[in-house]
Tab-separated table of N, CA and C in Angstrom:
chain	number	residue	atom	x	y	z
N	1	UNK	N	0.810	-1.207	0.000
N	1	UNK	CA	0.000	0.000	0.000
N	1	UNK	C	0.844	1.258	0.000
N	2	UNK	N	2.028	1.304	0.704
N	2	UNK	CA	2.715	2.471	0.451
N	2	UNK	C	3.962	2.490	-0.763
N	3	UNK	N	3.511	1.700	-1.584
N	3	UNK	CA	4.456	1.923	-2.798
N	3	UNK	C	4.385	2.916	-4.159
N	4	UNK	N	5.078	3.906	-3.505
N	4	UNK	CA	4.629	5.392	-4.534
N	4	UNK	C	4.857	5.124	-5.689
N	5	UNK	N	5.995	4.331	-6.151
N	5	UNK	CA	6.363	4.483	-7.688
N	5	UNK	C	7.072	3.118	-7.978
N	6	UNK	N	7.028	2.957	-9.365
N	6	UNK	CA	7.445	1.281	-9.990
N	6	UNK	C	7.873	1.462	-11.396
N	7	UNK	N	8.903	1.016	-11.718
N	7	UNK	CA	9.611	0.586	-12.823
N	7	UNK	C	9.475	-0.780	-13.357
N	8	UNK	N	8.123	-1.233	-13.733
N	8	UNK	CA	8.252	-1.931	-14.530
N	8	UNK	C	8.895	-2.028	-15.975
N	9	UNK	N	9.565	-1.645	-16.381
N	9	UNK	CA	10.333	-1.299	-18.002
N	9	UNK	C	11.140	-2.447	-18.076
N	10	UNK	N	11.671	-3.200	-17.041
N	10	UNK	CA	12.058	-4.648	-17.976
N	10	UNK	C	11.416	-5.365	-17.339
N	11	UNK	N	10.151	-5.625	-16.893
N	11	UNK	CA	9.439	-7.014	-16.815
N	11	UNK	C	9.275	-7.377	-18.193
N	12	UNK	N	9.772	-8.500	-18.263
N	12	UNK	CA	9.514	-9.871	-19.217
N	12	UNK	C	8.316	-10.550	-18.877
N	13	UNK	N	7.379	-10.075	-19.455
N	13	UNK	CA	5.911	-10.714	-19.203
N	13	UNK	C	5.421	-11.565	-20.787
N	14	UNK	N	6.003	-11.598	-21.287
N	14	UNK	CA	5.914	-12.728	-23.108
N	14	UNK	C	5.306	-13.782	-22.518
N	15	UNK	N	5.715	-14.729	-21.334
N	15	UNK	CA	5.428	-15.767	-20.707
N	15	UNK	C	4.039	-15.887	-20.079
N	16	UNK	N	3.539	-14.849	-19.770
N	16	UNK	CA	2.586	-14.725	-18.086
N	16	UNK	C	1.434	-14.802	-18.694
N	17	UNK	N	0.580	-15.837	-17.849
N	17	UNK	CA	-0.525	-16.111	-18.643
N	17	UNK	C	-1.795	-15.661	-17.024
N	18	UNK	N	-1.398	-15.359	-16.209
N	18	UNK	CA	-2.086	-14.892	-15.211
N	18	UNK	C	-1.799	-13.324	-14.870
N	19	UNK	N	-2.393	-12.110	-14.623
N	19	UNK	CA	-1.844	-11.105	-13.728
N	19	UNK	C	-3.237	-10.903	-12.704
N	20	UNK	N	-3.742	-11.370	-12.288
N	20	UNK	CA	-5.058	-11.005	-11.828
N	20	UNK	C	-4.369	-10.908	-10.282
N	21	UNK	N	-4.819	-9.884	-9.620
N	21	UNK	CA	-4.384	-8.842	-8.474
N	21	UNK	C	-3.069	-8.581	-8.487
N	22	UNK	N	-2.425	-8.383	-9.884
N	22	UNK	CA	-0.776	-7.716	-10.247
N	22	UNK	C	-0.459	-6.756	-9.122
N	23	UNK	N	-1.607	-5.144	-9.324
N	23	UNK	CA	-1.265	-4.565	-8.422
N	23	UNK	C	-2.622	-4.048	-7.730
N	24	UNK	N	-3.118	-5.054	-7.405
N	24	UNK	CA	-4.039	-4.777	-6.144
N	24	UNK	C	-3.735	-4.076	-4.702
N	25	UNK	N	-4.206	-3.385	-4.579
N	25	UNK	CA	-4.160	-2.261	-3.137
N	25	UNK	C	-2.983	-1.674	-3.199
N	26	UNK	N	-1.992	-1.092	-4.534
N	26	UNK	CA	-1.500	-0.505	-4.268
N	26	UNK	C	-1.640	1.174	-4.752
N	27	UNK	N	-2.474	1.619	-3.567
N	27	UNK	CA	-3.300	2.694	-3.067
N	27	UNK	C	-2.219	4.027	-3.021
N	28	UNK	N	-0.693	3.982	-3.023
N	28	UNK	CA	-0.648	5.189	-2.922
N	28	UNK	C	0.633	5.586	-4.829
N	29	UNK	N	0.439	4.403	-5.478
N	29	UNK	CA	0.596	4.602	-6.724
N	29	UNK	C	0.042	5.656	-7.566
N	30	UNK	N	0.655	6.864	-8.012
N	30	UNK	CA	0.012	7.988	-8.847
N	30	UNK	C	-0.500	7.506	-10.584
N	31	UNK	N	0.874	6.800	-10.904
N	31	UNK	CA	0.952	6.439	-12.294
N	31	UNK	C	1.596	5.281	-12.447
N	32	UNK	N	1.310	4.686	-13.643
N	32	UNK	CA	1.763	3.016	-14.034
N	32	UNK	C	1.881	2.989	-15.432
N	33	UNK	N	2.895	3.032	-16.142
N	33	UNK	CA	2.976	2.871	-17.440
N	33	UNK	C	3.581	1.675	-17.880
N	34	UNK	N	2.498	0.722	-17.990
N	34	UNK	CA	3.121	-0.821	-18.589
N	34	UNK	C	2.853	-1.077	-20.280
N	35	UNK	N	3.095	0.068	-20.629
N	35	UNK	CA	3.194	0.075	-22.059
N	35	UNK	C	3.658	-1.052	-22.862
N	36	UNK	N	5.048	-1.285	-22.170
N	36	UNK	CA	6.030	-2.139	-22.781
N	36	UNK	C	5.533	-4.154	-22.245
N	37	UNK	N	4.379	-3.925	-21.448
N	37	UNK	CA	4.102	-5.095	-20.932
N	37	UNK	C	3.340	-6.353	-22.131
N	38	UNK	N	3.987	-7.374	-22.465
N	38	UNK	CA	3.590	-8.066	-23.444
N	38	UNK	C	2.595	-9.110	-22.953
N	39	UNK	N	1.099	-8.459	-23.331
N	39	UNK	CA	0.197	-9.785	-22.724
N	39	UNK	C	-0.994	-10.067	-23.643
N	40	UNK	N	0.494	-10.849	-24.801
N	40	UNK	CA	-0.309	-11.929	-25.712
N	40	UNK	C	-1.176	-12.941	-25.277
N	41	UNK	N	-0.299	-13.599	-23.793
N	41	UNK	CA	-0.646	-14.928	-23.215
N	41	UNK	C	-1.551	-14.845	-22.119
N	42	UNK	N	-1.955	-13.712	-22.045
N	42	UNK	CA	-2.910	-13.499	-20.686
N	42	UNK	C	-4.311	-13.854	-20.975
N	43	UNK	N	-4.526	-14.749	-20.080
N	43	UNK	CA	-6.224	-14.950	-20.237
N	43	UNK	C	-6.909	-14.495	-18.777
N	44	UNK	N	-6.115	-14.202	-17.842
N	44	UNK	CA	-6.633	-13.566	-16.950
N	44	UNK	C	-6.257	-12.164	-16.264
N	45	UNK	N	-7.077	-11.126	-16.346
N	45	UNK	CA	-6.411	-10.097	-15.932
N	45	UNK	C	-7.541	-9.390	-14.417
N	46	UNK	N	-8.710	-10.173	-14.212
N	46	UNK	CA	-9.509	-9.826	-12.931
N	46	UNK	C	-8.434	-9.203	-11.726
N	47	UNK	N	-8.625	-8.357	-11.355
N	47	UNK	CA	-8.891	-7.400	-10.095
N	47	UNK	C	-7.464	-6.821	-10.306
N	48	UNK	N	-6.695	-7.073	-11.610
N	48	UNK	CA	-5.548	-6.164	-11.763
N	48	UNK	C	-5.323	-5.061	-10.918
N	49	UNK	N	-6.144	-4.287	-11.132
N	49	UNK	CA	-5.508	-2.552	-10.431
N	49	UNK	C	-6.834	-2.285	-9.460
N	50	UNK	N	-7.597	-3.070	-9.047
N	50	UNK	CA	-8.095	-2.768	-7.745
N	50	UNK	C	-7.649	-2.230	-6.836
N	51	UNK	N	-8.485	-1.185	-6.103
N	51	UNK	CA	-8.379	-0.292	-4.969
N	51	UNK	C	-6.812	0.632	-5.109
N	52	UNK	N	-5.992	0.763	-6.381
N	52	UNK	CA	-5.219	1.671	-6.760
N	52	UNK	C	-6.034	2.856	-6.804
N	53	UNK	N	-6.271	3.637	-5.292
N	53	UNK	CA	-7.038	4.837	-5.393
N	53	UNK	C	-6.690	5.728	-6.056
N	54	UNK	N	-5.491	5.915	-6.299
N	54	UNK	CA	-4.880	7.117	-6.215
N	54	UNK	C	-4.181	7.262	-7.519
N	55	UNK	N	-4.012	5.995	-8.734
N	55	UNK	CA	-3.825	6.163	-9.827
N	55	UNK	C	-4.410	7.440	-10.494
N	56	UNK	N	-3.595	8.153	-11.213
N	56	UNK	CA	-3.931	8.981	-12.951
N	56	UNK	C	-3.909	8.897	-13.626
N	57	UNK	N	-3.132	8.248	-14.021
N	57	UNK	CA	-2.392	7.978	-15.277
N	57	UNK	C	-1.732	6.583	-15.299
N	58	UNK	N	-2.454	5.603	-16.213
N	58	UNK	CA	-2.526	4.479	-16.365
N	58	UNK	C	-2.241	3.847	-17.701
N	59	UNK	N	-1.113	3.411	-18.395
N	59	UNK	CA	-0.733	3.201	-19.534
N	59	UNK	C	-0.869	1.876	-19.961
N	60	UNK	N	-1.776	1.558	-20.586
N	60	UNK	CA	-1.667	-0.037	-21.159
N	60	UNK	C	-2.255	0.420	-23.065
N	61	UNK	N	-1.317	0.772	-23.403
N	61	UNK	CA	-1.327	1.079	-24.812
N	61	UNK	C	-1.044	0.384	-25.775
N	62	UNK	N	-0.329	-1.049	-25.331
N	62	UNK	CA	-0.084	-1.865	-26.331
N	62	UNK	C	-0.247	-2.720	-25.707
N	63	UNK	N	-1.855	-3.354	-24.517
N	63	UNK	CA	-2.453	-4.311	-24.015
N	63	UNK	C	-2.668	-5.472	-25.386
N	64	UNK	N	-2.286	-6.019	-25.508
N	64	UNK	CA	-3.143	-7.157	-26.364
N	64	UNK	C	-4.150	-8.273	-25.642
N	65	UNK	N	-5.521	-7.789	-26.178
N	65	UNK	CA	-6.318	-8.992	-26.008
N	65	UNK	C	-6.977	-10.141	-26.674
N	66	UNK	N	-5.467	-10.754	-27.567
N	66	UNK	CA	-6.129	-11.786	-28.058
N	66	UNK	C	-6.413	-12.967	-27.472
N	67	UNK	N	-5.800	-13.210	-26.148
N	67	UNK	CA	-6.687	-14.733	-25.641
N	67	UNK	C	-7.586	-14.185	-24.975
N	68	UNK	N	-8.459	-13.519	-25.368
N	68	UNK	CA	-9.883	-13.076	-24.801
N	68	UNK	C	-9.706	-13.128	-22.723
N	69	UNK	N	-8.961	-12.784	-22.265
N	69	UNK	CA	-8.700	-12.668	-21.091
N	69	UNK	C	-10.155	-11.913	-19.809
N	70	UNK	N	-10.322	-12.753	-18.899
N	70	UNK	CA	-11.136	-12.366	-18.307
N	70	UNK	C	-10.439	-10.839	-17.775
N	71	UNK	N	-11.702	-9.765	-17.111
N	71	UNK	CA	-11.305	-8.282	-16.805
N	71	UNK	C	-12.248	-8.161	-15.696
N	72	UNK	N	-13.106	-8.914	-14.791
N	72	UNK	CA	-13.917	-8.825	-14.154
N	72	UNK	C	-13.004	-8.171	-12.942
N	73	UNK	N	-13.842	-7.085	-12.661
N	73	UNK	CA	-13.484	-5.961	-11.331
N	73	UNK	C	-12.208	-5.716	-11.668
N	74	UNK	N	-11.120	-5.768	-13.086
N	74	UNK	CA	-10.245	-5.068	-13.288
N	74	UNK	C	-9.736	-3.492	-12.484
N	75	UNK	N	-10.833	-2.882	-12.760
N	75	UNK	CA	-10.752	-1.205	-12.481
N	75	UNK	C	-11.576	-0.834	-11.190
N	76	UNK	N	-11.621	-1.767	-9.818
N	76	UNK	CA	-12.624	-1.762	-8.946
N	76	UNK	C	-11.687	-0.542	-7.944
N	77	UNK	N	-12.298	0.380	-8.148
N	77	UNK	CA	-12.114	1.293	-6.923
N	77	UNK	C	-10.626	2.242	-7.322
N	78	UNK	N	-10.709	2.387	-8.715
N	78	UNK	CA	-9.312	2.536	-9.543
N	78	UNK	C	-9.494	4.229	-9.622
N	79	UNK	N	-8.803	4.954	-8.893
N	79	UNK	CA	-8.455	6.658	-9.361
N	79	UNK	C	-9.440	7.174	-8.512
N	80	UNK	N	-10.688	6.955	-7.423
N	80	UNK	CA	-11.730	7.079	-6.555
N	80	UNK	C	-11.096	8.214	-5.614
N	81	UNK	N	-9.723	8.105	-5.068
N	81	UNK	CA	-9.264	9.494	-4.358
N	81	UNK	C	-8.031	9.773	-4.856
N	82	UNK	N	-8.191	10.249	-5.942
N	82	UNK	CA	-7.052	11.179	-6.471
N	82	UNK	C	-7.173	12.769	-6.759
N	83	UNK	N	-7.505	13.082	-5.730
N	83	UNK	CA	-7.962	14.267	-5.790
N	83	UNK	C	-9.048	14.989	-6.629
N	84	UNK	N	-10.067	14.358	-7.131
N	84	UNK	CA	-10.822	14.911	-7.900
N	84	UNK	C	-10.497	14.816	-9.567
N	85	UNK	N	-9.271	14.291	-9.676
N	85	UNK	CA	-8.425	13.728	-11.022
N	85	UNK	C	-9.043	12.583	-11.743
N	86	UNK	N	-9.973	12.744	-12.872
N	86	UNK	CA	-9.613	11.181	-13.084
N	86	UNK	C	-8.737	10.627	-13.905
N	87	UNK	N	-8.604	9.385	-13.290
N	87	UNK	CA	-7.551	8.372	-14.015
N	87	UNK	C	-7.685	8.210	-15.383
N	88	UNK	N	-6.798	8.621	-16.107
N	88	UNK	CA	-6.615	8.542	-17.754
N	88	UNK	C	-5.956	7.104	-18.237
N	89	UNK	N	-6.531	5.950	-18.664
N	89	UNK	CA	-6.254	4.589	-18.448
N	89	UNK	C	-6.060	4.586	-20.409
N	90	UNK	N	-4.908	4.860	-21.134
N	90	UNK	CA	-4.585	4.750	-21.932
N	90	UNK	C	-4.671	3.127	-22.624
N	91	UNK	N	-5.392	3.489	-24.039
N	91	UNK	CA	-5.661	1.823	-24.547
N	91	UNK	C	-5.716	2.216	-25.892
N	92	UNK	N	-5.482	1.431	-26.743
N	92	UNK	CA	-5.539	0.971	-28.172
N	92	UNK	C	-6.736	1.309	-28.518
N	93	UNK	N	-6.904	0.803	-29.552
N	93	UNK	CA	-8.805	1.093	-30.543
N	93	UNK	C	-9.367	-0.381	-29.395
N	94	UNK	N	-8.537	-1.446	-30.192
N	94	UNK	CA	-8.879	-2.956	-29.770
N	94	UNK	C	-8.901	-3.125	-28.290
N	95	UNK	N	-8.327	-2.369	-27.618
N	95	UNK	CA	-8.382	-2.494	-26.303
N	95	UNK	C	-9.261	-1.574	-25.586
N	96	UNK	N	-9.750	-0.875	-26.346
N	96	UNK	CA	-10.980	0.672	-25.832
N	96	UNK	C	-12.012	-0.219	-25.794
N	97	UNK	N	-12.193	-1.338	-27.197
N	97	UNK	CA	-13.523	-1.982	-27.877
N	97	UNK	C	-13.660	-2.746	-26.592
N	98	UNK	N	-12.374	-4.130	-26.387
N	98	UNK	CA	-12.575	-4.466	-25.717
N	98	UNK	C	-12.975	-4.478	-24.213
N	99	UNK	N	-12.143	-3.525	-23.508
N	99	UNK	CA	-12.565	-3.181	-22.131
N	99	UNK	C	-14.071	-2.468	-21.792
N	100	UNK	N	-14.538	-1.707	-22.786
N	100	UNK	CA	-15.421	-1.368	-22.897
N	100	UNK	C	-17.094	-2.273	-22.786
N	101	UNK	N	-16.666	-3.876	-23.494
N	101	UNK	CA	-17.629	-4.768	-23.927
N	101	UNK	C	-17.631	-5.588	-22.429
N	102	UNK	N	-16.997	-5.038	-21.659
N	102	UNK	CA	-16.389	-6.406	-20.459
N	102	UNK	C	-16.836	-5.471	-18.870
N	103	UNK	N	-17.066	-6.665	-18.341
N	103	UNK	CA	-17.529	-5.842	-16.843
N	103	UNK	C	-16.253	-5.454	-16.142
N	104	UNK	N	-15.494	-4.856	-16.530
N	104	UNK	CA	-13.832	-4.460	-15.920
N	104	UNK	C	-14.476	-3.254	-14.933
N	105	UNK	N	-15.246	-2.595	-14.596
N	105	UNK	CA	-16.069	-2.071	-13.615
N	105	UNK	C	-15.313	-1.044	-13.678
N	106	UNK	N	-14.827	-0.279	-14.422
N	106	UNK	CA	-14.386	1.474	-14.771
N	106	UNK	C	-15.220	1.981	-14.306
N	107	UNK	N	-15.098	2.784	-13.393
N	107	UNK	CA	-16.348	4.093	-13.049
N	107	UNK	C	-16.100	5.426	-13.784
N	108	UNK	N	-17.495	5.563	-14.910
N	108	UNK	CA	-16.915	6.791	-15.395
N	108	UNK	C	-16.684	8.118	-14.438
N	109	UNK	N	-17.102	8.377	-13.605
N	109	UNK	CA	-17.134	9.297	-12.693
N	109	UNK	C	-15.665	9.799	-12.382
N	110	UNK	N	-14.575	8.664	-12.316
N	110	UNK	CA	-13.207	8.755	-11.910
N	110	UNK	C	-12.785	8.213	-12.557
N	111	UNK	N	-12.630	7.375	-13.611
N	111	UNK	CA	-11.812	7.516	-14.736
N	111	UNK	C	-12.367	7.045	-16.122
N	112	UNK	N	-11.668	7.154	-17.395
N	112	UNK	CA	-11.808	7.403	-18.525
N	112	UNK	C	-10.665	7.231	-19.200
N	113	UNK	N	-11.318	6.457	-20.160
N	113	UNK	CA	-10.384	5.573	-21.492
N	113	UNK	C	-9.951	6.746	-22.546
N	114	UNK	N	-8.591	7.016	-22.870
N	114	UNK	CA	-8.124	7.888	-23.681
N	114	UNK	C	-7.077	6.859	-24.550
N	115	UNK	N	-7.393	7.652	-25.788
N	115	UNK	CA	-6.096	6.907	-26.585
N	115	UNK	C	-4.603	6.961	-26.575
N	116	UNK	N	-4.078	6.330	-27.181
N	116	UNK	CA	-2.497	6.472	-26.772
N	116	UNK	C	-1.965	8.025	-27.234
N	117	UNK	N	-2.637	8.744	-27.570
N	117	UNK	CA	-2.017	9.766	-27.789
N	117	UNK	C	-2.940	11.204	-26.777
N	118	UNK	N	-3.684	10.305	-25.968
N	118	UNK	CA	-4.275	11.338	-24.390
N	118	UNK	C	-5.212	12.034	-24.788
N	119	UNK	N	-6.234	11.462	-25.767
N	119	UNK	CA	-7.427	12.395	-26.478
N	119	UNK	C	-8.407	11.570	-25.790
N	120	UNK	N	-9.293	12.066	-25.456
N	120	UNK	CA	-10.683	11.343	-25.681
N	120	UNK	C	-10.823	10.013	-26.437
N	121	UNK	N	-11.491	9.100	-25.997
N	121	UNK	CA	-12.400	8.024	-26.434
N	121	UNK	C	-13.581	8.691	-26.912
């Protein structure tokens, strides 16, 4: 819970076919850019970034969802006290479509899907 900041930039994730509660409760995280995170092989991604209150800025821009990966409560309680900020959760076309079609439980209220280049969905 008190882990302000993370360098994921060389996780080797090609392999990982699970991330489901990757980074659950970690509540005092501002931003996460796993851009570079390769998840061809993921079929599960449930409660990923749960209760990350305090996320803004959230980068999964080159998410791939081709093994149709579960997203259930993905975004549960995701950017809720960040000061009135919401969380800008960066995604692809294919990954806007997808997260969008899936109960990943985004609250629009506190955050919102922007494209990789920080425009509007």
């Amino acid at each position: 819970e008190a882990l302000a900041s993370l360098d994921v930039s060389s996780f080797n994730t090609q392999n990982v076919a699970n991330m489901e509660c990757m980074f659950i409760n970690c509540s005092s995280l501002t931003s996460l850019d796993l851009s570079l995170f390769n998840t061809s092989n993921v079929t599960n991604m449930n409660l990923m970034f749960t209760s990350c209150f305090n996320l803004t800025s959230l980068d999964l821009s080159n998410f791939s969802f081709g093994k149709i990966p579960t997203v259930e409560l993905m975004f549960k309680y995701v950017g809720t006290r960040a000061n009135n900020q919401p969380i800008h959760v960066k995604v692809s076309a294919g990954g806007y479509t997808y997260l969008t079609e899936r109960d990943c439980d985004i609250d629009a209220a506190n955050a919102k899907f922007v494209k990789p280049d920080g425009t509007d969905w």
